[in-house]
Short mmCIF file of C-alpha atoms and ligand atoms in Angstrom, two decimals:
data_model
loop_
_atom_site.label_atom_id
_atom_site.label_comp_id
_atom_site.label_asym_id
_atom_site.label_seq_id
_atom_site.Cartn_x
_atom_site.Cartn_y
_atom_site.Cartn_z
CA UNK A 55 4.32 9.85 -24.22
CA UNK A 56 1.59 8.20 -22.28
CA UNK A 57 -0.78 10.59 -21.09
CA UNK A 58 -0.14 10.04 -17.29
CA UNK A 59 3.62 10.58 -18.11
CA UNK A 60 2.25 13.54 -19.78
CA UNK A 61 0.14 14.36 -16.46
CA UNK A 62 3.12 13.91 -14.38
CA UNK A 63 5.29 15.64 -16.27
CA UNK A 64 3.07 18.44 -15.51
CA UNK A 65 2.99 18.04 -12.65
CA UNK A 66 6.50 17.89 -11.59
CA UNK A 67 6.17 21.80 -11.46
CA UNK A 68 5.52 20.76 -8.36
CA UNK A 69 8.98 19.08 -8.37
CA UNK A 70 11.00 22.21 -9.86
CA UNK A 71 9.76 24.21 -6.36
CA UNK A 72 10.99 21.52 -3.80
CA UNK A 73 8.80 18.31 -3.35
CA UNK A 74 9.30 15.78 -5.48
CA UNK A 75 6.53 16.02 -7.47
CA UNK A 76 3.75 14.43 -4.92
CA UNK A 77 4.68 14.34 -0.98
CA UNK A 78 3.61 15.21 2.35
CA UNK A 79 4.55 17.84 4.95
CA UNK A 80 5.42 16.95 7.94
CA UNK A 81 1.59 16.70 9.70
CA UNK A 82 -0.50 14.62 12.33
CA UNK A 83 -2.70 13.80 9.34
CA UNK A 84 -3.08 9.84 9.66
CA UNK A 85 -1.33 7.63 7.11
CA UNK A 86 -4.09 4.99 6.26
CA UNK A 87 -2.71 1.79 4.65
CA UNK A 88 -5.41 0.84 2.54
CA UNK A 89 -6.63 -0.70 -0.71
CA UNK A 90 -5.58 1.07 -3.67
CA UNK A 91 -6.30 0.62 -7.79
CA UNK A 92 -3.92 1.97 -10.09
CA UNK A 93 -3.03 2.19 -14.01
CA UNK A 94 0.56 0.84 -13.80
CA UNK A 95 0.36 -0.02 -17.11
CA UNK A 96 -2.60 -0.29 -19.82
CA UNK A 97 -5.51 -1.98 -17.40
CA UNK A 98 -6.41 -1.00 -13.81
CA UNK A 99 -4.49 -3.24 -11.33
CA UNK A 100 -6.80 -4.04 -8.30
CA UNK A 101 -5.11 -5.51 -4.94
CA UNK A 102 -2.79 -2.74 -4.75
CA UNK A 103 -1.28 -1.47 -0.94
CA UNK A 104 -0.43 2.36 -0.44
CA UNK A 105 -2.07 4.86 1.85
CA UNK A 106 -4.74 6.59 -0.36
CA UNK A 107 -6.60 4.64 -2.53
CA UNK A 108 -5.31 5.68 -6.08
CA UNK A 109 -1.90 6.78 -5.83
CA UNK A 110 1.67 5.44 -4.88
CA UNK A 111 2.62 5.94 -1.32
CA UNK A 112 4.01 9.48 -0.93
CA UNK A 113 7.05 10.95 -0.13
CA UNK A 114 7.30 12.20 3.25
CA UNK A 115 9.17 14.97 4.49
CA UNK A 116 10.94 15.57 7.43
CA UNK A 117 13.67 18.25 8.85
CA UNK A 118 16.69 16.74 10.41
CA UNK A 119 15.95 16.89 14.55
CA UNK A 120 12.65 18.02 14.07
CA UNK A 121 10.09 15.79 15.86
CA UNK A 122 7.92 13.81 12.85
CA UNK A 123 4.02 12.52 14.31
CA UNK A 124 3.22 9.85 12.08
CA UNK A 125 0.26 8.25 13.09
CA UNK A 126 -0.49 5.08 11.04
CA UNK A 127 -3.91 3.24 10.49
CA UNK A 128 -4.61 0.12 9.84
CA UNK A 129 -7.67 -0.30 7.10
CA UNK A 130 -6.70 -3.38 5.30
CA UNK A 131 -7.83 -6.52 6.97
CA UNK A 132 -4.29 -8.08 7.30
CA UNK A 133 -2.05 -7.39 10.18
CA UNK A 134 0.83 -4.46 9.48
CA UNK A 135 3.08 -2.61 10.73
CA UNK A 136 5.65 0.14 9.94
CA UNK A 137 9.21 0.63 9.89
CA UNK A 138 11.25 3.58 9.06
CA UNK A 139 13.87 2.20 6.79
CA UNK A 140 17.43 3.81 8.08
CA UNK A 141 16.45 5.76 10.77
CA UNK A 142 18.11 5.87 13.71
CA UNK A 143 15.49 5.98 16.09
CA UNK A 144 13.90 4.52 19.72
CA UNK A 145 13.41 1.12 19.34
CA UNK A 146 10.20 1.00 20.21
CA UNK A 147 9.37 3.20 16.81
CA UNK A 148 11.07 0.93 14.69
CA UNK A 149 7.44 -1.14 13.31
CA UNK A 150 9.02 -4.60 13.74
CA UNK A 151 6.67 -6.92 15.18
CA UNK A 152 6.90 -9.07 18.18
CA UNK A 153 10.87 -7.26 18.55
CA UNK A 154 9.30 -3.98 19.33
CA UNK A 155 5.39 -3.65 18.92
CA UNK A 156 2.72 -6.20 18.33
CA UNK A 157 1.22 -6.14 15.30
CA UNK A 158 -1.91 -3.96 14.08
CA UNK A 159 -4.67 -5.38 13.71
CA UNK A 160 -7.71 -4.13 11.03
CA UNK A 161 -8.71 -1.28 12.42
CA UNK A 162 -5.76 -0.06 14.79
CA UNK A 163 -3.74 2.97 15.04
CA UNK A 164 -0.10 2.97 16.30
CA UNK A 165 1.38 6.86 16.50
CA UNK A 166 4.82 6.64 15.97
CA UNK A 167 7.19 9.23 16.45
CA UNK A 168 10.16 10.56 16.45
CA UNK A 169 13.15 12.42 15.92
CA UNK A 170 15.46 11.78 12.77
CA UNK A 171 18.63 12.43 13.64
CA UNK A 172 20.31 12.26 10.67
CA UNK A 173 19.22 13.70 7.84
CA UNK A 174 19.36 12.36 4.10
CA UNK A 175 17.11 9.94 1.54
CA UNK A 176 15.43 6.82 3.88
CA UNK A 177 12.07 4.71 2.97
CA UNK A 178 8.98 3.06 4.62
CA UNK A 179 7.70 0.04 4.59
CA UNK A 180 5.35 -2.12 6.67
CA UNK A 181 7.22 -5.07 8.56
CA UNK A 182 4.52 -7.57 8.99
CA UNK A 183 2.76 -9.05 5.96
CA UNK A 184 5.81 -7.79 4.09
CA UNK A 185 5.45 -10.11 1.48
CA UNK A 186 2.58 -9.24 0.08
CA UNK A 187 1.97 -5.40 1.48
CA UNK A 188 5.67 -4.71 -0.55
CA UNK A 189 4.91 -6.52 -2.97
CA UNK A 190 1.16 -4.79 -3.66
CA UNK A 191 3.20 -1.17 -3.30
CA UNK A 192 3.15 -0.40 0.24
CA UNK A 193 6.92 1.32 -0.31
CA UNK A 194 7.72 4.61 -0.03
CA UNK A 195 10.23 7.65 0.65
CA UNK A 196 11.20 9.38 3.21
CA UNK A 197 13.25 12.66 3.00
CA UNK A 198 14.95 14.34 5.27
CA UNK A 199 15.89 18.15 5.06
CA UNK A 200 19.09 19.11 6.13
CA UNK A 201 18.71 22.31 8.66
CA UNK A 202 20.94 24.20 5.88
CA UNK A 203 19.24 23.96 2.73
CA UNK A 204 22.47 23.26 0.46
CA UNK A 205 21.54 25.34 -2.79
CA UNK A 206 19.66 22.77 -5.46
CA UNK A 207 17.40 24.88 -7.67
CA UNK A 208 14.89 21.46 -7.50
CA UNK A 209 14.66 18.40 -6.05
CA UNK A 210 13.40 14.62 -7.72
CA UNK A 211 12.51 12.04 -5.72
CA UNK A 212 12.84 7.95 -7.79
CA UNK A 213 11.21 5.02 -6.08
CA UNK A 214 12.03 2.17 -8.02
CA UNK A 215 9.54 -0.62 -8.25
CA UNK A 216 9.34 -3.95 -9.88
CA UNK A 217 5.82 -5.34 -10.18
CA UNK A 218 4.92 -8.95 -11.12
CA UNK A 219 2.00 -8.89 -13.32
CA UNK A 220 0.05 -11.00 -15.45
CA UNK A 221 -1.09 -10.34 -19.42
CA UNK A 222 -3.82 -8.59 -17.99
CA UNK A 223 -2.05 -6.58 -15.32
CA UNK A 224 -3.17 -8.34 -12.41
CA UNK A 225 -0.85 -9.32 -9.76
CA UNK A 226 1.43 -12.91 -10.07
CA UNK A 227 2.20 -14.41 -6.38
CA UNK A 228 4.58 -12.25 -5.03
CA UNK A 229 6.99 -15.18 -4.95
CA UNK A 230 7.43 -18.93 -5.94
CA UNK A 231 9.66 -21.77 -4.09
CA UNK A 232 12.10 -21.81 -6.87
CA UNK A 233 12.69 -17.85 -6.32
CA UNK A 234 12.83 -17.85 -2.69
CA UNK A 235 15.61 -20.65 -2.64
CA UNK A 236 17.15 -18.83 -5.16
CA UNK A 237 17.95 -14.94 -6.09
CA UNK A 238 13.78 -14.58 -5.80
CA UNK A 239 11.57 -14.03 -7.79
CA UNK A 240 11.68 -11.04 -10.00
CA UNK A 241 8.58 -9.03 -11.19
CA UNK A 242 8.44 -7.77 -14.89
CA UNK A 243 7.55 -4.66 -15.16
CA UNK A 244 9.76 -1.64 -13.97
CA UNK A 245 8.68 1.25 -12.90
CA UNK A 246 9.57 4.61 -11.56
CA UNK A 247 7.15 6.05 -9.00
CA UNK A 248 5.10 3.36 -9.91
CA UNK A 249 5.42 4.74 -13.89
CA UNK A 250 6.78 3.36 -17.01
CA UNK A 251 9.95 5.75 -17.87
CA UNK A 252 8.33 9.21 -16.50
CA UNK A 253 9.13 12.30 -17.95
CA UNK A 254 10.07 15.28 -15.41
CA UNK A 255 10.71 18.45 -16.09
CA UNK A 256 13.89 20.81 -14.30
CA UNK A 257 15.03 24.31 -15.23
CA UNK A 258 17.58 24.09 -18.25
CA UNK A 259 21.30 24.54 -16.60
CA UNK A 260 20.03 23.85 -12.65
CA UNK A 261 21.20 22.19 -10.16
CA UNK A 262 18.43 18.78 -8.84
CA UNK A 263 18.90 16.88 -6.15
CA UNK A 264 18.29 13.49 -7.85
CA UNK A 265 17.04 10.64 -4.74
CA UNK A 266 16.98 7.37 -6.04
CA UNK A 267 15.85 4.70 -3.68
CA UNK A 268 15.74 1.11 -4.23
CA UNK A 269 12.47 0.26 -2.69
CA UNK A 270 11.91 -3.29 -4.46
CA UNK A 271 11.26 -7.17 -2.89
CA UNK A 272 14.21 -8.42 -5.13
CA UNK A 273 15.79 -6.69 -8.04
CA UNK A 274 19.26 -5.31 -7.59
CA UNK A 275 19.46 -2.62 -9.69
CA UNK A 276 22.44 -1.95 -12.02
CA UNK A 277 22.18 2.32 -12.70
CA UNK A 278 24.22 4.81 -14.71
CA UNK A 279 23.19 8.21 -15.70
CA UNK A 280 23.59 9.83 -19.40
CA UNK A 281 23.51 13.13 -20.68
CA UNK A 282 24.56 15.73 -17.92
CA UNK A 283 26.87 16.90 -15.24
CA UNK A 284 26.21 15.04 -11.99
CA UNK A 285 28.30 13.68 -8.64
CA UNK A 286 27.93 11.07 -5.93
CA UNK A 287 26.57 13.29 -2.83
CA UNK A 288 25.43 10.55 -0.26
CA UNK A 289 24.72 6.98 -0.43
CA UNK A 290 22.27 5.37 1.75
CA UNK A 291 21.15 8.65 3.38
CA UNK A 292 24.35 9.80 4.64
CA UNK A 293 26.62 12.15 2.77
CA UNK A 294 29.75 10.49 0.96
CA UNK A 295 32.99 12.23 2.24
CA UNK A 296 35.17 10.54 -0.48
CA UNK A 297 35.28 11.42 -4.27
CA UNK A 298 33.67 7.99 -5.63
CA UNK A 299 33.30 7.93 -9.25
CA UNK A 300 30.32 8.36 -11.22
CA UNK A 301 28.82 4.80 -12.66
CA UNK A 302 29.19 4.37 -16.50
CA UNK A 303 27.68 1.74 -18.60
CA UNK A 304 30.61 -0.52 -18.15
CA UNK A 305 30.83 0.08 -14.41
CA UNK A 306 27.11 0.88 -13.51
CA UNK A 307 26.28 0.89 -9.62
CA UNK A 308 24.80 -2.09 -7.85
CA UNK A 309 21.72 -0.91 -6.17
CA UNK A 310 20.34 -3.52 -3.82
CA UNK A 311 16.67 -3.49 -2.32
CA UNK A 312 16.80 -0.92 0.21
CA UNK A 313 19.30 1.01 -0.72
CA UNK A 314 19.69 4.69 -1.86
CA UNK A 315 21.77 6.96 -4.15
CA UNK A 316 21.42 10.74 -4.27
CA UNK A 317 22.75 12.58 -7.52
CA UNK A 318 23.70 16.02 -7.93
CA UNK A 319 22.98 16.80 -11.40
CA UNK A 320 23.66 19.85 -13.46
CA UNK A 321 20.99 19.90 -16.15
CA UNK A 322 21.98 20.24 -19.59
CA UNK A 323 21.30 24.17 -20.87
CA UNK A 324 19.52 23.41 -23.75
CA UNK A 325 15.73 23.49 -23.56
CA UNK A 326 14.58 19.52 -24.03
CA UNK A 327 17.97 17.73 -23.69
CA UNK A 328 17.43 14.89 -21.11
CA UNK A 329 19.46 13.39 -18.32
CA UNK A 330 18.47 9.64 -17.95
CA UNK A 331 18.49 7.00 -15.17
CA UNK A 332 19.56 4.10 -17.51
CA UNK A 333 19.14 0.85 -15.83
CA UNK A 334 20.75 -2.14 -17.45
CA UNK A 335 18.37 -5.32 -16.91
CA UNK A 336 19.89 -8.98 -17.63
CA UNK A 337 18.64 -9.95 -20.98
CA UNK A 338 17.33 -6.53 -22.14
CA UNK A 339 18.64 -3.60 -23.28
CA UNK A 340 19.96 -0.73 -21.15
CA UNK A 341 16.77 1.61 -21.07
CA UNK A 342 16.09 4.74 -19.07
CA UNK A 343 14.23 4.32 -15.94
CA UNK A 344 13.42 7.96 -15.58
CA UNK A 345 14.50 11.19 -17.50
CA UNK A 346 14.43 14.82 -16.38
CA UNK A 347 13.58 17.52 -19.29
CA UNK A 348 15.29 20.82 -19.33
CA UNK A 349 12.88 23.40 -19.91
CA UNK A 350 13.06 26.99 -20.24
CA UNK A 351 15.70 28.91 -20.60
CA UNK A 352 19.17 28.17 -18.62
CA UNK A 353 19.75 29.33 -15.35
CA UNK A 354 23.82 28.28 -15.90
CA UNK A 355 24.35 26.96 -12.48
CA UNK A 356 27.31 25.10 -11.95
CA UNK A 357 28.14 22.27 -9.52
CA UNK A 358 30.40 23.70 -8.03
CA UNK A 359 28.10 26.16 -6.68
CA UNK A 360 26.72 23.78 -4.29
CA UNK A 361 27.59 23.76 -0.06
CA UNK A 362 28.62 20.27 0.78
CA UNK A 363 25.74 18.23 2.57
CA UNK A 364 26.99 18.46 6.62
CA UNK A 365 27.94 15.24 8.10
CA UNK A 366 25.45 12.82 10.21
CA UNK A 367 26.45 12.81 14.03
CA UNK A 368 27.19 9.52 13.65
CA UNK A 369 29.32 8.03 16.04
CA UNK A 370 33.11 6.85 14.92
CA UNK A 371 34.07 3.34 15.76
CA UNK A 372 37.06 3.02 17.50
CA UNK A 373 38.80 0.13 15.61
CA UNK A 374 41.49 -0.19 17.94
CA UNK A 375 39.04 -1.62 21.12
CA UNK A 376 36.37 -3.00 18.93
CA UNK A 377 35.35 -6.52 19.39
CA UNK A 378 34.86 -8.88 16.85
CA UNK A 379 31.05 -10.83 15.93
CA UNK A 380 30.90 -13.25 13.61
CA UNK A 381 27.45 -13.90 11.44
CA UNK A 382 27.27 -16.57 8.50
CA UNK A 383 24.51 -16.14 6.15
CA UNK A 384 23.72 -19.43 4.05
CA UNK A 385 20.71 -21.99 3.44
CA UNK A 386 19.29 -23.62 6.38
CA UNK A 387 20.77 -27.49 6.88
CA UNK A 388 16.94 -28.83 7.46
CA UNK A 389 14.43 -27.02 5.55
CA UNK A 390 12.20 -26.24 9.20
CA UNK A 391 8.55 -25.12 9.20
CA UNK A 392 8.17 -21.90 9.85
CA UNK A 393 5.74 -20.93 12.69
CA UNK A 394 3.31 -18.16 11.28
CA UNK A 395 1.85 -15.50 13.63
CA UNK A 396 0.13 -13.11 12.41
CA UNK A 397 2.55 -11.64 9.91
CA UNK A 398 2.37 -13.75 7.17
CA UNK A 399 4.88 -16.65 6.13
CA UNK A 400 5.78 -18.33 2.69
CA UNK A 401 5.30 -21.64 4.19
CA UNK A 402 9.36 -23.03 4.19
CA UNK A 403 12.10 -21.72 5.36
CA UNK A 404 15.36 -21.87 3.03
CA UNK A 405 18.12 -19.83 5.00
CA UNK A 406 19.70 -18.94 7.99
CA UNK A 407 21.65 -16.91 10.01
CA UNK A 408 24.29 -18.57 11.80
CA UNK A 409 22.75 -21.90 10.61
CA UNK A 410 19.90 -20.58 12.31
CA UNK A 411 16.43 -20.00 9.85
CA UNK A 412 14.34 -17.25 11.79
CA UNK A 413 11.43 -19.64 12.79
CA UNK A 414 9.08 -17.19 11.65
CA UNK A 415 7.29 -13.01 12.33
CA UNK A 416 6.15 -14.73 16.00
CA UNK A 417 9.46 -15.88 16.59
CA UNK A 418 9.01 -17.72 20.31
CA UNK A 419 12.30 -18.72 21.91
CA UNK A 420 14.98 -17.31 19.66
CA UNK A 421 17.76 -15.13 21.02
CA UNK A 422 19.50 -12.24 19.87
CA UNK A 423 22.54 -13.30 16.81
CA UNK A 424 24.76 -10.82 19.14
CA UNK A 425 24.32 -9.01 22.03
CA UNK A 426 26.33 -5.49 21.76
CA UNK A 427 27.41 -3.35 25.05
CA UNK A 428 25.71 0.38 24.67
CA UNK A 429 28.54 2.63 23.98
CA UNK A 430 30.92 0.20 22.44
CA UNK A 431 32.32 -0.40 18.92
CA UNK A 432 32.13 -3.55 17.45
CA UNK A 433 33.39 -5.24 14.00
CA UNK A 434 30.91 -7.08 12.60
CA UNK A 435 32.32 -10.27 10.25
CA UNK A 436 29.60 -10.86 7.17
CA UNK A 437 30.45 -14.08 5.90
CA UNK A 438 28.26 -15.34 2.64
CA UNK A 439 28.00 -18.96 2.09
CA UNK A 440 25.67 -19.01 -0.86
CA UNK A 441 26.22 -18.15 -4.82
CA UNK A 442 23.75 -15.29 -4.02
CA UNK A 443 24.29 -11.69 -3.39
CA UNK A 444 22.28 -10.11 -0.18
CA UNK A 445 21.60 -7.33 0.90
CA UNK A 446 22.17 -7.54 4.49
CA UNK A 447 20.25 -4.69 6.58
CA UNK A 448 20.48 -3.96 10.08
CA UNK A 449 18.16 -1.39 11.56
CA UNK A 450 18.42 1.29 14.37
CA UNK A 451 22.27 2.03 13.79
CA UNK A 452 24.86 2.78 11.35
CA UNK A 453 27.66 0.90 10.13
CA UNK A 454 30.83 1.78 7.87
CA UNK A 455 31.97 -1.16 5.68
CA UNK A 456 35.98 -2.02 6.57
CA UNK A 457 37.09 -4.60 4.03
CA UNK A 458 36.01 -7.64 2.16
CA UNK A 459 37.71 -10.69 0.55
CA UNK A 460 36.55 -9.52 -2.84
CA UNK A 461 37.16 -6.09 -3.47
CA UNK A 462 37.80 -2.87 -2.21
CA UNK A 463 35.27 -1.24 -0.07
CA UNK A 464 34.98 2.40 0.34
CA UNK A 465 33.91 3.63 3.14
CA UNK A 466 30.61 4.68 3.10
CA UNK A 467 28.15 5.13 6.14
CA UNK A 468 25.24 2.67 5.47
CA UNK A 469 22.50 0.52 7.36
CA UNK A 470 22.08 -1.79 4.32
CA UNK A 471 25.48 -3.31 2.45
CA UNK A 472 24.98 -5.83 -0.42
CA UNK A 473 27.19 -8.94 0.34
CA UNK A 474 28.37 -10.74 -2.86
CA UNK A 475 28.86 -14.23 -3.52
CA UNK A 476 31.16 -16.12 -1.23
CA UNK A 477 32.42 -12.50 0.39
CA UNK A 478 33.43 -11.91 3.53
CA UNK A 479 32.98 -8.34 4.51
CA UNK A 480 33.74 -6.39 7.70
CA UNK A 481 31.70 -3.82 8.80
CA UNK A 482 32.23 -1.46 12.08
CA UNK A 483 29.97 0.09 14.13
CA UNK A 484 29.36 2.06 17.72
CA UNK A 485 26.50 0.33 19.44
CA UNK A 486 24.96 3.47 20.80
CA UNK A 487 21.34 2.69 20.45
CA UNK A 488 19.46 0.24 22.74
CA UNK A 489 17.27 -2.09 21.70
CA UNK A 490 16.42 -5.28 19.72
CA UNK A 491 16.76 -4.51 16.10
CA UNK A 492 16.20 -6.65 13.20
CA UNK A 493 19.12 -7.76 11.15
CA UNK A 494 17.97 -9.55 7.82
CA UNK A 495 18.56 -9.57 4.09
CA UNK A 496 16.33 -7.43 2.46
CA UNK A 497 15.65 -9.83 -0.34
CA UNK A 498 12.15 -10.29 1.31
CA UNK A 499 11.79 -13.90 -0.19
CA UNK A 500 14.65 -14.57 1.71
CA UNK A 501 13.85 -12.59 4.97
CA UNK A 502 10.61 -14.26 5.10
CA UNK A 503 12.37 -17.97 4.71
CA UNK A 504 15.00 -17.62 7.53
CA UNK A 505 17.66 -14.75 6.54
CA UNK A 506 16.41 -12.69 9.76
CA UNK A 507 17.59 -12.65 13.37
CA UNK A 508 18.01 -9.70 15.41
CA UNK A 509 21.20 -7.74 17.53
CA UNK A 510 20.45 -6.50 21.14
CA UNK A 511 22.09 -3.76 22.15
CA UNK A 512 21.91 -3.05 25.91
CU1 LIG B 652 13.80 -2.00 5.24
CU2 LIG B 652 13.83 -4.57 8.32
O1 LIG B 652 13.79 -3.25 6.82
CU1 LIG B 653 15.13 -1.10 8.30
CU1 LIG B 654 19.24 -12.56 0.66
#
């Protein structure tokens, strides 16, 4: 083992009493997005974004309805700005700039705050020089307690990150033209909490609440787990009502950017057996990701012990009165310069929304895609026109996949759903929160060349 596996693996003592192994309360301490320098692999790799200077963003917890004070600072000399991946919050909290804030300048503070009200696994990331903050590491978790705690002896939090470096572990461009009019542009080194296959350790024979987020610019992850007991408990923060069954080699689960999966895992009872995240990356073999040690001796819980996570008050569409919108998602008929304010742009623009490209972070003159009634329910059509899969994301409200042209959806409460090649999807949804919110793919090659527009609700 490398020795900051070894470190970490220490350290996730931490992890067997609650956090995740490094986190944050819920305080008024700023968040500073800075500079950082870490070891991802054998040399120090300068340029990095996270909010101390030599570790990976942390995980920060919240309690469902419990007000969270999150004052960010700006000390990088780029703009930002931060959004709250999945919450359902005011709009004017939601970091997206020129929709609902202007961007931060070096220097600048911007206190957000708010309430979650649902509670479950969600992520940060900034919004404006997405590109390239994302890219450097500026991506992190977010969890949020349910009131009831529901009876995991431990808890592991896995923020999965791709990083594009060079032989001497500098950072490649974020992306190239090719991989922006393409699937984009993969990095090539994968890591888990920003570490090559950590080690953590969880009492032999109990119960962890596994979180695995997606947090990367491009990869969609294909994940299985080996070696113990474990069940589906919620899927992109909320809590899956449906038996789904557990991925397998053969049938692993497609894990787009932004999304999330939390495990329930029984750990095996014998002191050192593992339980792996096996990831399955085209052209290499299937390798674990992460692994969680059993140590000690077994505290023989079962899963059956555990209190099923309460449901999100989220609101029920009513399918009956909903009204149909229709979105395409394909390449963009001219090519079109982007404009570029002051949140960085790639320089083209490949794709569009409703044969629309999103002219840009400053976007000047461009409408809503849809403009919902408060209060109402609405069916959302999702229609792909390109050989690539997106994940399509819509902020500030949940949505509950109907059916697709391809396959059979289950129904699973979500605010990001990966649209495959040449689907058309349905998705429902009660517009009960005002506001403009951003609706783009979360492939961020492709947000940031035209797969972006935005849905008012008022
Ligand atoms: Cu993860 Cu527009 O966001
Ligand atoms: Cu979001
Ligand atoms: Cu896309």
């Amino acid at each position: 083992m490398k020795r900051r596996e070894f470190l970490l693996g220490g350290g996730a003592a931490a992890g067997a009493l609650g956090l995740g192994g490094f986190g944050l309360a819920a305080s008024t301490q700023e968040l500073i997005i800075q500079p950082a320098s870490y070891t991802l692999r054998d040399q120090v790799t300068a340029g990095m974004v996270s909010l101390s200077p030599g570790a990976p963003p942390p995980v920060l917890y919240g309690r469902q309805g419990e007000v969270m004070r999150l004052p960010v600072r700006n000390a990088t000399s780029d703009y930002t700005a931060m959004h709250w991946h999945g919450m359902r919050i005011a709009n004017g909290m939601d970091g997206v700039p020129y929709l609902t804030q202007m961007p931060m300048g070096a220097g600048e503070l911007f206190e957000y705050e708010f309430t979650p009200p649902d509670a479950g696994t969600y992520w940060y990331h900034p919004h404006c020089m997405t590109m390239d903050q994302m890219a450097h590491g500026l991506t992190g978790v977010m969890v949020i307690a349910e009131p009831e705690d529901p009876g995991f002896d431990s808890e592991q939090v896995i923020n999965l990150r791709d990083f594009r470096l060079d032989e001497r572990d500098q950072f490649l461009p974020p992306y190239t033209k090719r991989g922006a009019a393409r699937a984009g542009t993969f990095g090539n080194f994968q890591t888990a909490n920003w570490l090559d296959g950590p080690v953590y350790d969880h009492s032999a024979g109990g119960l962890v609440r596994l979180r695995v987020v997606n947090t990367d610019t491009t990869r969609i992850y294909k994940l299985h787990l080996t070696g113990g007991e474990a069940r589906i408990i919620a899927w992109d923060g909320h809590p899956v009502e449906i038996n789904i069954p557990l991925p397998s080699a053969e049938e692993p689960l497609l894990v787009g950017p932004g999304q999330r999966v939390d495990f329930a895992v029984a750990m095996p009872a014998g002191e050192g057996q593992t339980v792996d995240l096996i990831a399955k990356l085209p052209g290499q073999p299937a390798r674990p990701m992460a692994q969680l040690r059993a140590v000690g001796a077994s505290v023989a819980r079962d899963l059956q012990e555990l209190r099923p996570l309460p449901v999100n008050p989220v609101a029920k569409p009513d399918l009956a009165r909903a009204e149909l919108r229709e979105f395409v998602f394909g390449w963009t008929p001219e090519g079109g310069q982007p404009n570029n304010g002051f949140c960085g742009s790639l320089g083209y623009n490949f794709w569009s929304i409703n044969r629309t490209p999103w002219p840009g972070d400053a976007a000047q003159g461009v409408g809503p895609l849809a403009t919902l009634e408060q209060g109402k329910s609405y069916v959302l059509r999702l229609r792909n026109e390109s050989p690539n899969l997106h994940p399509i994301h819509l902020h500030g409200l949940a949505f509950v996949p109907l059916k697709s042209n391809l396959r059979t959806l289950p129904p699973l409460m979500t605010d990001t759903m990966l649209l495959l090649k040449d689907e058309v999807a349905e998705i429902a949804l009660v517009a009960d929160n005002p506001g403009d919110w951003a609706f783009h793919c979360h492939v961020i090659e492709h947000q940031k060349t035209g797969l972006t527009g935005f849905i008012r609700v008022i």
